[in-house]
Structure formats: structure tokens, C-alpha cells
CSV table of C-alpha atoms and ligand atoms in Angstrom, one decimal:
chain,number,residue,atom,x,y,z
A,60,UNK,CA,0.0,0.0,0.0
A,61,UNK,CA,2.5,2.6,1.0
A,62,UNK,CA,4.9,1.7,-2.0
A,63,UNK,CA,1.8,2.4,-4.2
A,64,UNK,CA,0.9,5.3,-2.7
A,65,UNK,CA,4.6,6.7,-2.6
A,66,UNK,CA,4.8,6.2,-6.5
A,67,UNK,CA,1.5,7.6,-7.2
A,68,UNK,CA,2.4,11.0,-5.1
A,69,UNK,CA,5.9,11.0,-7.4
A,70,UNK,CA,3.8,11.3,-10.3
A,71,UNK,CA,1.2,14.0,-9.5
A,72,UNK,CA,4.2,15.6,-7.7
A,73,UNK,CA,6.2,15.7,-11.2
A,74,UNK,CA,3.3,17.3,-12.8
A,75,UNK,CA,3.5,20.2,-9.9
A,76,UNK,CA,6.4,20.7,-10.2
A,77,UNK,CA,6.4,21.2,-14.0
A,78,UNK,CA,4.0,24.0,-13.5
A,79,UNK,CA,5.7,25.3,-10.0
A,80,UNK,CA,8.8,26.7,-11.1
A,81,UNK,CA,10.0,30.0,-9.3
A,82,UNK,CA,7.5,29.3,-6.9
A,83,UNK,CA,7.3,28.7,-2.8
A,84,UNK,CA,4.4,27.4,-1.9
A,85,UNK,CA,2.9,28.3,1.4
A,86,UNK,CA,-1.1,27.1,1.0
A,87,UNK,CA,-2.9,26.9,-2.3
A,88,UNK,CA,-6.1,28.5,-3.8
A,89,UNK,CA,-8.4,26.7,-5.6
A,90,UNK,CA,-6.3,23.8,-6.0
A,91,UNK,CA,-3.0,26.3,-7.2
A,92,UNK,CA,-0.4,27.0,-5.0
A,93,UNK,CA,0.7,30.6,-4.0
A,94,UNK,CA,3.5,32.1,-4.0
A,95,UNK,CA,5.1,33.3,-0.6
A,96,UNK,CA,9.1,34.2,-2.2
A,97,UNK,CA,7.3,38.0,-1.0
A,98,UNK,CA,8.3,37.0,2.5
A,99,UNK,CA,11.5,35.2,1.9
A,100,UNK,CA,12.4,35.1,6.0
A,101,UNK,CA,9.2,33.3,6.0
A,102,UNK,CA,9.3,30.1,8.5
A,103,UNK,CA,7.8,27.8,6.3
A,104,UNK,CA,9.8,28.8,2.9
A,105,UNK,CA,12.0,25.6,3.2
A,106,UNK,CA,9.7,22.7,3.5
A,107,UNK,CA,8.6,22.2,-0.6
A,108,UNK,CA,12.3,22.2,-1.6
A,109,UNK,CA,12.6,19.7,1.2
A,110,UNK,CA,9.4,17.8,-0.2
A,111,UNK,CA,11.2,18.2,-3.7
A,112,UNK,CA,14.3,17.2,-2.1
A,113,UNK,CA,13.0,13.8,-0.4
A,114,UNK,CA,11.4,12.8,-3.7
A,115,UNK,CA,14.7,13.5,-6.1
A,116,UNK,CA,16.5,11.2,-2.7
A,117,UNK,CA,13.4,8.2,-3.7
A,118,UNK,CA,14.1,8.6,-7.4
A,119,UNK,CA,16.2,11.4,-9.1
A,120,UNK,CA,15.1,14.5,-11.4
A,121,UNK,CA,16.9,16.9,-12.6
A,122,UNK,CA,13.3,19.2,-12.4
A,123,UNK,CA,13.1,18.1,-8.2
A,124,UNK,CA,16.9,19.3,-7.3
A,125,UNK,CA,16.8,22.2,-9.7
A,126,UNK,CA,13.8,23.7,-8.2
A,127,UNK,CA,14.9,22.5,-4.9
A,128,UNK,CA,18.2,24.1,-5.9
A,129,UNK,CA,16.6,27.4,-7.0
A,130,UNK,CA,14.6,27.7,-3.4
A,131,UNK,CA,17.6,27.9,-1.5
A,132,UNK,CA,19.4,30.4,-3.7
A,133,UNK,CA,16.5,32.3,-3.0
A,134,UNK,CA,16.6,32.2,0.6
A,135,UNK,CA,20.1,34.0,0.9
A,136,UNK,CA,18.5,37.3,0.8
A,137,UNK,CA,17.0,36.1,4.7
A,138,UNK,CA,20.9,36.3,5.8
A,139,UNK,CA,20.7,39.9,4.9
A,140,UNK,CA,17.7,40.6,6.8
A,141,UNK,CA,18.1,40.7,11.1
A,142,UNK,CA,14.9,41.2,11.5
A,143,UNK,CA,13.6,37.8,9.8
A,144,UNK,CA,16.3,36.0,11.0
A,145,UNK,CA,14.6,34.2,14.0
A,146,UNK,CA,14.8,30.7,15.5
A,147,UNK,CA,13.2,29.1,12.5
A,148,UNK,CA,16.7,28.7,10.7
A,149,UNK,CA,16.6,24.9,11.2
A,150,UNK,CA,13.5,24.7,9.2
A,151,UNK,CA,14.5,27.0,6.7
A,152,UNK,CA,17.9,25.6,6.3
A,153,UNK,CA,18.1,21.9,7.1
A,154,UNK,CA,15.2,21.2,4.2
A,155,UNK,CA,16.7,22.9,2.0
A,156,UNK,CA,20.8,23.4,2.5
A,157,UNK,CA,21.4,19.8,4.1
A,158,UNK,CA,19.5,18.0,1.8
A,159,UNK,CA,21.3,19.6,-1.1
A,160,UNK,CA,24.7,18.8,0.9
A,161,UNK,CA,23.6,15.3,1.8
A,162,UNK,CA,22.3,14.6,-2.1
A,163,UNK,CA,25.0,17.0,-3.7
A,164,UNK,CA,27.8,17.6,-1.4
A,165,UNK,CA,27.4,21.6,-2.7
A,166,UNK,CA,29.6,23.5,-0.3
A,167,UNK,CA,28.0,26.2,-0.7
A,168,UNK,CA,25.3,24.2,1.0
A,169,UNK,CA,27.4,23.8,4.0
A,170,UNK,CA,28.1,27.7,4.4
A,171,UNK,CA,24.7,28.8,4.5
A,172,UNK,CA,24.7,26.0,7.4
A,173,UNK,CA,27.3,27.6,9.6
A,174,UNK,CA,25.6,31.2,8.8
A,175,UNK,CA,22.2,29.5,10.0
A,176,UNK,CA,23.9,28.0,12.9
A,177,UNK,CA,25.9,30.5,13.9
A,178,UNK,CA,22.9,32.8,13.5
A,179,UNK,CA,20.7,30.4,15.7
A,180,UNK,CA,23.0,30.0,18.8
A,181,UNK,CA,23.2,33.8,18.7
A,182,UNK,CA,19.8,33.2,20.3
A,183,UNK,CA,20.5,31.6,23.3
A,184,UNK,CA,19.7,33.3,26.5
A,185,UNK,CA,22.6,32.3,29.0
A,186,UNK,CA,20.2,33.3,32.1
A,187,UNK,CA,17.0,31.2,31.4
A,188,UNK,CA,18.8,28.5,29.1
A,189,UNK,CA,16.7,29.1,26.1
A,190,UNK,CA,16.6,29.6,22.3
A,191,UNK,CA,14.8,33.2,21.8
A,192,UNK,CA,11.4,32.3,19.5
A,193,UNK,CA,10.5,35.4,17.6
A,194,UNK,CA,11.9,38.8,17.0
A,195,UNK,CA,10.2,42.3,18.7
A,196,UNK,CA,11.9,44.8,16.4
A,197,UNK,CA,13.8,46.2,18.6
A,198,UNK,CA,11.4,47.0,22.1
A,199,UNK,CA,12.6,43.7,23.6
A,200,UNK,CA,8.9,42.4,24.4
A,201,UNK,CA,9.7,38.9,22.7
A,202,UNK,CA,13.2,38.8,24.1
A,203,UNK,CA,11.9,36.0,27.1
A,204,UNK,CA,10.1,34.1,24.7
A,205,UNK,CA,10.5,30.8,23.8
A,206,UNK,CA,8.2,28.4,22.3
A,207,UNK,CA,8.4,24.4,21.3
A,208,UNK,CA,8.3,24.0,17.6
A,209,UNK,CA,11.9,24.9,18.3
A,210,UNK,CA,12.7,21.6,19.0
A,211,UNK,CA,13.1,21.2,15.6
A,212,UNK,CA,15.6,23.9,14.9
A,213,UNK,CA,18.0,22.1,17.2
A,214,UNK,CA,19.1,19.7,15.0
A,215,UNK,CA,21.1,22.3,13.1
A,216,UNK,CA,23.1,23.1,15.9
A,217,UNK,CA,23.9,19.3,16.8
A,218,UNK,CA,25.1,19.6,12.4
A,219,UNK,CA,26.7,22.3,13.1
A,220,UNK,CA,28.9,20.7,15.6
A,221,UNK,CA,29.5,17.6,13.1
A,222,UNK,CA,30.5,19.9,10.7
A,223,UNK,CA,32.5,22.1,12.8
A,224,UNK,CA,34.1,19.4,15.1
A,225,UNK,CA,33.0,22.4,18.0
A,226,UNK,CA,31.0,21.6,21.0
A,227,UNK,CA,29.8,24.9,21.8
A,228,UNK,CA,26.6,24.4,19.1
A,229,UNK,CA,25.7,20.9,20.5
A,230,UNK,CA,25.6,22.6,24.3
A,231,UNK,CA,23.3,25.0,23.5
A,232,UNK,CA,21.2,22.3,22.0
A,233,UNK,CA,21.4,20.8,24.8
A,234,UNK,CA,20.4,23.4,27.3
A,235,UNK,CA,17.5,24.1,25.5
A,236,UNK,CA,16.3,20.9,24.9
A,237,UNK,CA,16.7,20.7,28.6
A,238,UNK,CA,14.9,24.0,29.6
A,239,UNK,CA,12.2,22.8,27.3
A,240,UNK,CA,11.8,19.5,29.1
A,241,UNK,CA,11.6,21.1,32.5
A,242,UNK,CA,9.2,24.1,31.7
A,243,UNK,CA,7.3,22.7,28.2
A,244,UNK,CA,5.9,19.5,29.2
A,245,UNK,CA,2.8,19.3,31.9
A,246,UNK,CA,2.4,16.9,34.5
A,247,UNK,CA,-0.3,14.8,32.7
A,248,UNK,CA,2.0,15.0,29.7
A,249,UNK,CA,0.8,17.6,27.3
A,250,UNK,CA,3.0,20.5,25.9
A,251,UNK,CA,2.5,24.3,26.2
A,252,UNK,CA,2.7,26.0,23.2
A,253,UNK,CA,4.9,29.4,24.4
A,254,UNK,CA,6.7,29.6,27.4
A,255,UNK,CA,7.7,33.2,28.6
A,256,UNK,CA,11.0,33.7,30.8
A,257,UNK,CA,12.4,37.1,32.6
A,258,UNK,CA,15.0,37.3,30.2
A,259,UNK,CA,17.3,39.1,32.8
A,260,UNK,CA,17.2,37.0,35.6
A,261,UNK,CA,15.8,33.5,33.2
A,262,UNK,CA,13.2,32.9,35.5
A,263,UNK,CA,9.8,30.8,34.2
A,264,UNK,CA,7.2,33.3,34.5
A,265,UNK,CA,3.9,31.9,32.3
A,266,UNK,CA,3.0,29.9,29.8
A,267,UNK,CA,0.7,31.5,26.7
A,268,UNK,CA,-2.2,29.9,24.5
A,269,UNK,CA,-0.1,31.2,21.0
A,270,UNK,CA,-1.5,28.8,18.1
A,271,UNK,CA,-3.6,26.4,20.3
A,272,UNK,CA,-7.0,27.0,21.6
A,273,UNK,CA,-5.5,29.1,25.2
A,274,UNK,CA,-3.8,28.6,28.6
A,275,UNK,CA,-3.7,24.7,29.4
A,276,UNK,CA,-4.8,23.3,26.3
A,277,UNK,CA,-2.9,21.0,24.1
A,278,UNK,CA,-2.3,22.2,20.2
A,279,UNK,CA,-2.4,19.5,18.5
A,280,UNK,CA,0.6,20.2,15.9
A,281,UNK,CA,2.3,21.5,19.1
A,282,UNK,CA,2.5,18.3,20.8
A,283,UNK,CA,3.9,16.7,17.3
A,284,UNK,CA,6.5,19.3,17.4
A,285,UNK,CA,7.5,18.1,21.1
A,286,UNK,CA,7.4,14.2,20.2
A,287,UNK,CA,9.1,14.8,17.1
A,288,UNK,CA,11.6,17.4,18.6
A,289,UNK,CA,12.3,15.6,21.8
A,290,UNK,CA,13.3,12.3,20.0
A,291,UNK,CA,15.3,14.0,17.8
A,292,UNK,CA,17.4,15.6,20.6
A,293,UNK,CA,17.6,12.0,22.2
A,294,UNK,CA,18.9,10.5,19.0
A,295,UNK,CA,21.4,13.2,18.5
A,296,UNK,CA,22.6,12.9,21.9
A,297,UNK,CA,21.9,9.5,23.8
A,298,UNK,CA,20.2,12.0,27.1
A,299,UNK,CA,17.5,9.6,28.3
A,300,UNK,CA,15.6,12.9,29.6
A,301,UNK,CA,14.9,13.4,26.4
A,302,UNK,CA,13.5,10.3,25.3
A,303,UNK,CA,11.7,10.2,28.3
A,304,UNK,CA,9.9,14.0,27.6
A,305,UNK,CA,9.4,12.5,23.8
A,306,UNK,CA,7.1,9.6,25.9
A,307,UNK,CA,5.4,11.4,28.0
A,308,UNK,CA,3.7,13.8,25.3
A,309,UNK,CA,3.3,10.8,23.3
A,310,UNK,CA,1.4,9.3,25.7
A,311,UNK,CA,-0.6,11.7,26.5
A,312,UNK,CA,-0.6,11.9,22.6
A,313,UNK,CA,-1.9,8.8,22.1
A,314,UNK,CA,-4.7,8.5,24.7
A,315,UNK,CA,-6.2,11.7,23.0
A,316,UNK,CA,-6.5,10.5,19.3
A,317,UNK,CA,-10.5,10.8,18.4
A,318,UNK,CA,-11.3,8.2,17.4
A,319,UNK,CA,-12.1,8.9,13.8
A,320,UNK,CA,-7.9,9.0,13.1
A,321,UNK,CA,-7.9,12.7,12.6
A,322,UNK,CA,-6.6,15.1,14.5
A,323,UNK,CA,-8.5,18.5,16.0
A,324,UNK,CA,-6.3,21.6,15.9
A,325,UNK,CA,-6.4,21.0,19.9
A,326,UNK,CA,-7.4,18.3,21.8
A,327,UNK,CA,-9.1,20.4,24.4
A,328,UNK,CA,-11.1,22.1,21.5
A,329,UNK,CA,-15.1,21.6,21.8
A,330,UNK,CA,-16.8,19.0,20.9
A,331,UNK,CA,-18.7,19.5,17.7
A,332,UNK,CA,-16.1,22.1,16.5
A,333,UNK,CA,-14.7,20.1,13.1
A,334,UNK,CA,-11.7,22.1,12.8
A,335,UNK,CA,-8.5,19.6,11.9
A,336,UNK,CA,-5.3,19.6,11.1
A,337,UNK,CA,-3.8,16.9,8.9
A,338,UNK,CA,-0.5,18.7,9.7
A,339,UNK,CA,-0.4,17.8,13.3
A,340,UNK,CA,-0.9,14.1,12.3
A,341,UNK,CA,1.9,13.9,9.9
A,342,UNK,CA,4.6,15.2,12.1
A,343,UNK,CA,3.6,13.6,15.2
A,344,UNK,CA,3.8,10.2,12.5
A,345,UNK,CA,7.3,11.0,11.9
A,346,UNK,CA,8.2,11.8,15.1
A,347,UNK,CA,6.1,8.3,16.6
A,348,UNK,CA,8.3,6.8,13.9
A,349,UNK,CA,11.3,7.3,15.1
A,350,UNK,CA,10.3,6.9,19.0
A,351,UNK,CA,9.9,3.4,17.6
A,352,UNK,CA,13.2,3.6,16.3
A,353,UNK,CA,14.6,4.6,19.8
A,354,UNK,CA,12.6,2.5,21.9
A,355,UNK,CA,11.9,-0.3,20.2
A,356,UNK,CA,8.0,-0.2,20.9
A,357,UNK,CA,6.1,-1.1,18.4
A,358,UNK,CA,3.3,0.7,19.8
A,359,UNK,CA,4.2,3.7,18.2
A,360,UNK,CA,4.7,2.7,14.7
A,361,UNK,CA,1.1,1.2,14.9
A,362,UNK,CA,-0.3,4.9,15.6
A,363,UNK,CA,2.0,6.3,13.3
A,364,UNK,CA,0.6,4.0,10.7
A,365,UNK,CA,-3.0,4.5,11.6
A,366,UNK,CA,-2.9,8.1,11.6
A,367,UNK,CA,-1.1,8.0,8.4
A,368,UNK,CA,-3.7,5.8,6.9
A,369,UNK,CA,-6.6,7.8,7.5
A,370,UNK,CA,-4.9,10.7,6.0
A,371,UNK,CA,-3.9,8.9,2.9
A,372,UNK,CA,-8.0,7.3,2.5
A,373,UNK,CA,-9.7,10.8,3.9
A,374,UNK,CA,-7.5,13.3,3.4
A,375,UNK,CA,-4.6,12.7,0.8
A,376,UNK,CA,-5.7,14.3,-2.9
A,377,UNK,CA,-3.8,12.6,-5.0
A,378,UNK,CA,-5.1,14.3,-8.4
A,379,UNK,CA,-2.5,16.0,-10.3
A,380,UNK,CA,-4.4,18.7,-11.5
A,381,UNK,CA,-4.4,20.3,-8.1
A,382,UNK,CA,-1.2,20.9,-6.7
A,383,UNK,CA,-1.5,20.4,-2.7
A,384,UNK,CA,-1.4,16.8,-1.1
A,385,UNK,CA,-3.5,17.1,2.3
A,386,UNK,CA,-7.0,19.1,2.2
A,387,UNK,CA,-7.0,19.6,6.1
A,388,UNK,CA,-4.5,21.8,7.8
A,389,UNK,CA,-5.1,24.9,10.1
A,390,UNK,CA,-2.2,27.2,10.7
A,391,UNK,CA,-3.8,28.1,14.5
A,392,UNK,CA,-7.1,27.6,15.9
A,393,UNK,CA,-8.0,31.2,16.5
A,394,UNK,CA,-7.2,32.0,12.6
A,395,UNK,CA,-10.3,32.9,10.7
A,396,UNK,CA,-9.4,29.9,8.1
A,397,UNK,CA,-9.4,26.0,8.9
A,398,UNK,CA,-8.9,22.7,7.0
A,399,UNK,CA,-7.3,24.4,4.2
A,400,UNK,CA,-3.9,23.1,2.8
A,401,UNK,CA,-0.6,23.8,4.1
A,402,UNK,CA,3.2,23.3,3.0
A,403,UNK,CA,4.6,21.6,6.0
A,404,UNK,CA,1.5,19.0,6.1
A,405,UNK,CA,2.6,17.9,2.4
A,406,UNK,CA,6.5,17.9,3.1
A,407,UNK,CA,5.9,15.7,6.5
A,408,UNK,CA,3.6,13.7,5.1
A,409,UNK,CA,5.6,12.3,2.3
A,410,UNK,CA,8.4,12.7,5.2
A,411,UNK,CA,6.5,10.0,7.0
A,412,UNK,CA,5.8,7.6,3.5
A,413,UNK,CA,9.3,7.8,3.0
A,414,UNK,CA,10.1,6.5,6.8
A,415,UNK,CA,7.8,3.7,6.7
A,416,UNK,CA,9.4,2.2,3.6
A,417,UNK,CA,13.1,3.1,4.7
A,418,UNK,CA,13.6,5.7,1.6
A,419,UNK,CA,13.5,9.0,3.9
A,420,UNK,CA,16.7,11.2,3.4
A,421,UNK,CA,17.0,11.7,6.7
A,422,UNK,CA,17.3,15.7,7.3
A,423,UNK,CA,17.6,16.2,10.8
B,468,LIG,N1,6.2,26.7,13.8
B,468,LIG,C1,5.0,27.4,13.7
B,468,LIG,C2,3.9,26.5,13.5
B,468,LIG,O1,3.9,25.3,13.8
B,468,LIG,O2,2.8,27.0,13.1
């Protein structure tokens, strides 16, 4: 089934990208995908080179790592900009620069990798042991804040420590992740969203609702970004208190699945509100995946698999006249829009495909 599935999404993705060129898709209108090169510092700019980029690693074509190629040329102009540089770099860079050094060896590849890095660890507030999320232009009211999609980031500073042979990247990482263990993850095992530290003195002061539905609830794509991001910092670095954060959240992950297979925008959301987001499901796949991977319980490859199932029979459009993959994303549940399509669904969906059937390229 999934080897099926995988060559049928080569195919329509082929046709895309015949028709895509010059183009970075954020979400798509009527079936066409925008444009978002308008923002280039955008966070979510990197993940269809890294869809392209997964695809040419399955099967190469020129058109996939030329486009690919073209993306990341395009995202130099963000090194010139301070104000978009914020901790989204691993994103930005690791889907698009590491996957053409991994697939190409392109040295210029590996520079914008130690600019991104360097960049990223910049962030790091020594008091409170954090990564700084966002930028504040300048009035400092975002310099305490930290939230835990950047889980995902770190895995350009363990990279950049590979690359470098320099420990300093790797410790940051590692403070972080650590920070994020201690004030992220609740006692029942769900994952705030934001957490906001004194940036002075790095003292925990609150927690914030940002893209879930408020205070105490549990943002579904949120908690992916914690399993995924967790795991990822235990396989870069063997620290069982990061596995053991990864479990917790996937616990609580798992006892809150609906039981139709797909996922709300927030668990805590009320009932009768039909607000998804197919997004959430395929990270937390990927990063249930490779929990399996670390643990050895085949528990979590099962959910993976189911939640990946319903999203290829309910929620996977496969025609290639249309250009998005999944129909059901919501970038936050207070946004006026829901269940519309969204970059980073596609790129982690085909992410998770590739996992299953042991063709990923693996990114992070
Ligand atoms: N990293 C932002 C988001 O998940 O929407």
C-alpha cells in the first residue's frame, strides 16, 4: 500500500512541479499553489524544496533538485535581513541546504549551514537557558520568549557541531532541549505552546495559549513538534531525559486520538467544532516513527501507521491537477481559516511515506 501510494504521489508531484517553477508554496487556492518568495524570511519557505528534495533522494530529477536548488538560492536574501532571521533557521535551512549537501555535497550548501547556525545559537539566553522564538523589532517584548516547535531547529546546531568538530553548538542544543523538558511539558504529559521567561534573571514566569486554543490546552501540531523534537534531541545525543519527555507527550498523545484517526487543531477544542489539522498528524507520525526507532515499541509505529492511513483514504488528494497533497491543515485555531492546505503537512507527510518504507533522506 504505501509503496503504491509513494509512487502515485511521485507522479502528481512531477506534474506540480512542471508547472511550480519560481515558486514557494505556502497554502494553495483553488487547488494552485501561491506564492510566498514575498516573504522570503518566512518560517515555512523551506519545507517544498525539502518535499522536492525527499522525492529527487526516492528517485532522481533533474526538475526536483533544480527547483529544490533554486529555493535555496533564494533564501540567501534572509541572511541579509536581522529582523527575519529568527529561530526558524533549522527549518529554513536543514530542508533545503542539508538536503542539497547530503544529495550533492554543494559546499555552498554547507556555508549557509554555519551562517544559519551560527545565527541560531546567537539566540541563546545564557540566564534562562533558552533559544529566543521570535523577533520584537527592537522593544525587547519577545526577548523572554521561547516556544516548542523549536525543537526542531536544534538539530542544526547538533550539524553544526558535526560539521565544525565544536561543542559549543551541540551545548546550546542541549540546554535548550533541557529547559524545554523542565518548563514545556505538563504533569499529565501535554506540551505548552509558548513559554515566557524574565529574560534578565531566566526565571519561568507563564505559559501562553499562542497557536492552540488558550492557557492549558494542548495544540495538537504543538504536541507533534515536542514528540518529534524531543526524539530527535535523544537520538542526536543519547540523554535519556529526552526520550523520556518525547514519551510522556506521546502518551498523552496517544490517549487523546479521536477516534475517527484525525486530529483537531487541539485536543481540548469543543466538541462539535470540526476544525483539523492533517498537519499535526503527519509530524507527530514522523516523530512516533522514530520513538519506535529509539525505543523499540512497536506501539508507536502502529499509531504512526493509523494516523497516516486515515490521512492517505480521507485526506490525501492525490489528483494531479491540483497541486496540494493534504485538504485539512489549520495554521492556529484562532485564525479565521481552517482545513485548508498547508506546506509543511505535504513535506511531512511524504516525510512519514518515505520513513515507513526506509527511503526518507534523513534531514535532521
Ligand atoms: N512553527 C509554527 C507552527 O507550527 O505554526
Amino acid at each position: 500500500m504505501w509503496a503504491e501510494l509513494l509512487a502515485r504521489i511521485y507522479e502528481k508531484e512531477l506534474h506540480v512541479a512542471a508547472r511550480s517553477e519560481d515558486k514557494i508554496p505556502y497554502t494553495a487556492k483553488d487547488g494552485v499553489f501561491d506564492d510566498h518568495t514575498f516573504e522570503i524570511d518566512w518560517w515555512t519557505n523551506g519545507f517544498y524544496a525539502g518535499l522536492l528534495w525527499q522525492l529527487y533522494g526516492f528517485r532522481p530529477d533533474p526538475l526536483l533538485s533544480s527547483l529544490a536548488s533554486a529555493i535555496e538560492q533564494k533564501l540567501d536574501a534572509g541572511f541579509l535581513h536581522a529582523a527575519g532571521m529568527d529561530h526558524d533557521s533549522g527549518f529554513k535551512w536543514l530542508l533545503t541546504a542539508n538536503a542539497s549537501r547530503i544529495l550533492t555535497g554543494a559546499s555552498a550548501s554547507q556555508n549557509r549551514l554555519l551562517l544559519a547556525a551560527n545565527d541560531l545559537a546567537g539566540r541563546f539566553n545564557l540566564a534562562g537557558g533558552f533559544l529566543r522564538a521570535w523577533n520584537d523589532g527592537g522593544d525587547g517584548s519577545k526577548a523572554g520568549v521561547a516556544i516548542i516547535d523549536c525543537m526542531m531547529n536544534l538539530p542544526l546546531l547538533y550539524l553544526a557541531s558535526t560539521l565544525t568538530r565544536d561543542p559549543r553548538y551541540r551545548e546550546i542544543a542541549v540546554r535548550h532541549a533541557t529547559t524545554a523538558a523542565k518548563h514545556f511539558v505538563r504533569e499529565d504529559g501535554s506540551c505548552r505552546h509558548i513559554a515566557v521567561f524574565d529574560p534578565a534573571t531566566g526565571e519561568f514566569l507563564r505559559e501562553e495559549g499562542g497557536q492552540g486554543m488558550g492557557v492549558g490546552s494542548a495544540w495538537t501540531r504543538g504536541q507533534g513538534w515536542a514528540i518529534y523534537g524531543f526524539t530527535l534531541s535523544y537520538l542526536h545525543t543519547g540523554r535519556e531525559e529526552f526520550l523520556a519527555a518525547a514519551e510522556r507527550v506521546a502518551s498523552f498523545f496517544l490517549t487523546h486520538i479521536p477516534k475517527t484517526g484525525l486530529l483537531p487543531v487541539d485536543f481540548l477544542q469543543p466538541y462539535g467544532c470540526d476544525w483539523e489539522d492533517d498537519s499535526a498528524a503527519a509530524i507527530a507520525a514522523c516523530g512516533l516513527l522514530e520513538l519506535k526507532r529509539a525505543t523499540g515499541n512497536k506501539r508507536y509505529a502502529d499509531a504512526a501507521e493509523e494516523l497516516l492511513a486515515v490521512l492517505a483514504k480521507e485526506r490525501c488528494d492525490l489528483a494531479s491537477s491540483r497541486d496540494p497533497l493534504l485538504t485539512h491543515c489549520s495554521a492556529a485555531y484562532h485564525d479565521g481559516q481552517h482545513n485548508f492546505a498547508l506546506i509543511y503537512g505535504d513535506y511531512f507527510f511524504v516525510e512519514a511515506i518515505l520513513k515507513l518504507l526506509h527511503k526518507e533522506t534523513f534531514l535532521w
